[in-house]
Amino acid sequence: MKKTSTRLADGRELIYYDRRDDSVRDAVDRRPLDPTVTTSEVRRDPLLGDSIAVASHRQGRIYHPPADECPLCPSQGDRLSEIPDSSYDAVVFENRFPSLAGDSGRCEVVCFTSDHNASFADLTEEQTRLVLDAWTDRTSELSHLPSVEQVFCFENRGAEIGVTLGHPHGQIYAYPFTTPRTALMLRSVAAHKEATGGENLFDAVLERELADERVVLEGEHWVAFVPYAAHWPYEVHLYPKRRVPDLLALDEEARTEFPQVYLELLRRFDRIFGEGEPPTPYISAWHQAPFGALEEFEGVNRDDFALHLELFTIRRTSGKLKFLAGSESGMNVFINDVPPEFAAQRLREVASS
């Protein structure tokens, strides 16, 4: 992998990730852009104990542009985009309309491929490995920023999820705090460790899932399963079999196998609802240990956390979505219409050829 860092016309960082070491990336951003102005602010809720970001400048972000005006495609002639070069393998750049900025963290966009009409599932294993290496590199770099406590790599796919740009891409949020969902996990890990005299909760969960009927697919180094208490209609968790706290700690064997397992999982997601159905909308989310202090989670350190990816769709059946209504949005109590055992069986049935 070759990494080339440059700057866009408004000063934002852009990084090319190339498979070839002889790639040259010297194209200049020719757009007449003003310096980026953001209004990001993090506010803490005293009752719930969590934090939210206020980012009013995002109201002006690009919304469903036509394909020939996509800002994530390479620049061609007089059609100038966020990527100055006329081609790329993978690229990461600072979001022009970030939810988090400055002392409130950082937001980046990850373009998986220059092909506007592709999806992540269409990537080759070599290209998927490049994206994995880019996620890992950005996790490392962002973790060293003084304002960052946790790095979150994710992909939103599909209009139903709220995606406003059709080009295959994901995002990276570098939070200035430990996210509420991760804090819940760490509290559960701490309680289990104390109650069992030191047993790791992630290890216990993985051992139970490996022995159950909800395993979807399994490799030598990774396993994917529908969790016992899945929140979403079709939800799969992908774990490395060797517990590591973050992407940085994956060994070469796990990195090599990941593209095979992950691409197969994504392709099965597109087959869940049968032929002729539109692509399955999904969220794919990496969970990594925070880089900040963990004193509030007594007895827990970073190595107690288990890196894993959660992949889920809000489509519950053909033509119908799962909405977060009163119980989910008001009380955070999910009601799942699809039994996890059925979801796992369906995902095993639709194995790609």
Steps between C-alpha positions, in 0.01 A plus 500: 500500500623849412367799693510852358374797705405830338275801561178613335445862394337591833776343709336166583722192497456236226685168496534259208545129577641309204568135436803583285814652649577693183172697497552876471241732656588860422169636363405839644149594617402772251171598664460856635404390852476726801649373828272254676291651780342264754281550806546163670428495871474206740239528775453260789156388616503516883211253538613226262871565546569485126614758248357634175655707221338821378612577142272754332735548203402151376165635378678616185667170408458346155176303465444232233693661213466346149761236418690734268545747787605251767765658726655159578581403141846589365537840335469488120582800280297798619286289735683547829423293808634438851763273344736705275652200320336336198507155665558341838500166683377621840502845650429665835436870558373732767125546474401841364191496724622320814288412801816529712790740445790664684488439874177304444672227296524434128294346218640341185357350182634170364447430129530124444533516120488752216217300335182698569269209415670240718432400860735365765384147415631552144858563615777249444673342797809708420297823506324397822838440664604850392191646669575299815853640499363852454259455795793375709727785399237763574423339837868529588536859381178629656568330833798731546296820473472657849123549469422139396396220736330255262520426125193366319521371140163431336299484179143613443359337187168583334253787481288333770790551743519868408797492263515819292785399266464183294873444444633202705655660803516490878595733779729520801397692812768583755309579820630713789329259743420132545172437319196392706473161328864420569463618861211258546715214374788596727275516804367153418856372454602648836202349683555157344870506578432575864218246532700215343838568651657625180319338206471713187141562391583525128674161516201348677255640244708381207536151648122477546425624149748260340315212662154620394283489187539865405847477341474628142849430372835415651860518382825411665539845655150659486149399593168668414181436695157644568507593872260338746338837577520659154340846494449520124310273258821375339806571713838325482802545723842421354780421748863401463542176693802643680385786720667832416395851608519674162589477132864577578537174692378263225772260388587436136302174484180675611561789259547259211180305572280801574421592136376149421267485800373857485426501127311173533296649785410812301401295196272286714335815633407594144331159456289503818179620337528314171572579138362823356509683833693829521839485676468441874551820701739448786728652760842341549675613818840422650513495880845577641627561851526867601845656510412722794522419870273221631510578874121517523480134394665356808734209433473522120778586256511534122600137449174388663306644204442292186517656156197401294286614211121527518308480172124553496211606280186694583300303238293238682340338196449574133389862458469564875734684735556474873418841649625612839171607653379548858670214683829525312533878471325590824636230732785337304324162524522325165230268368625262230250355253745241366619222736881493500499125429293558184726784390809280538337215308405736217854640479640146479252412222606788276871416483650652187633273229 
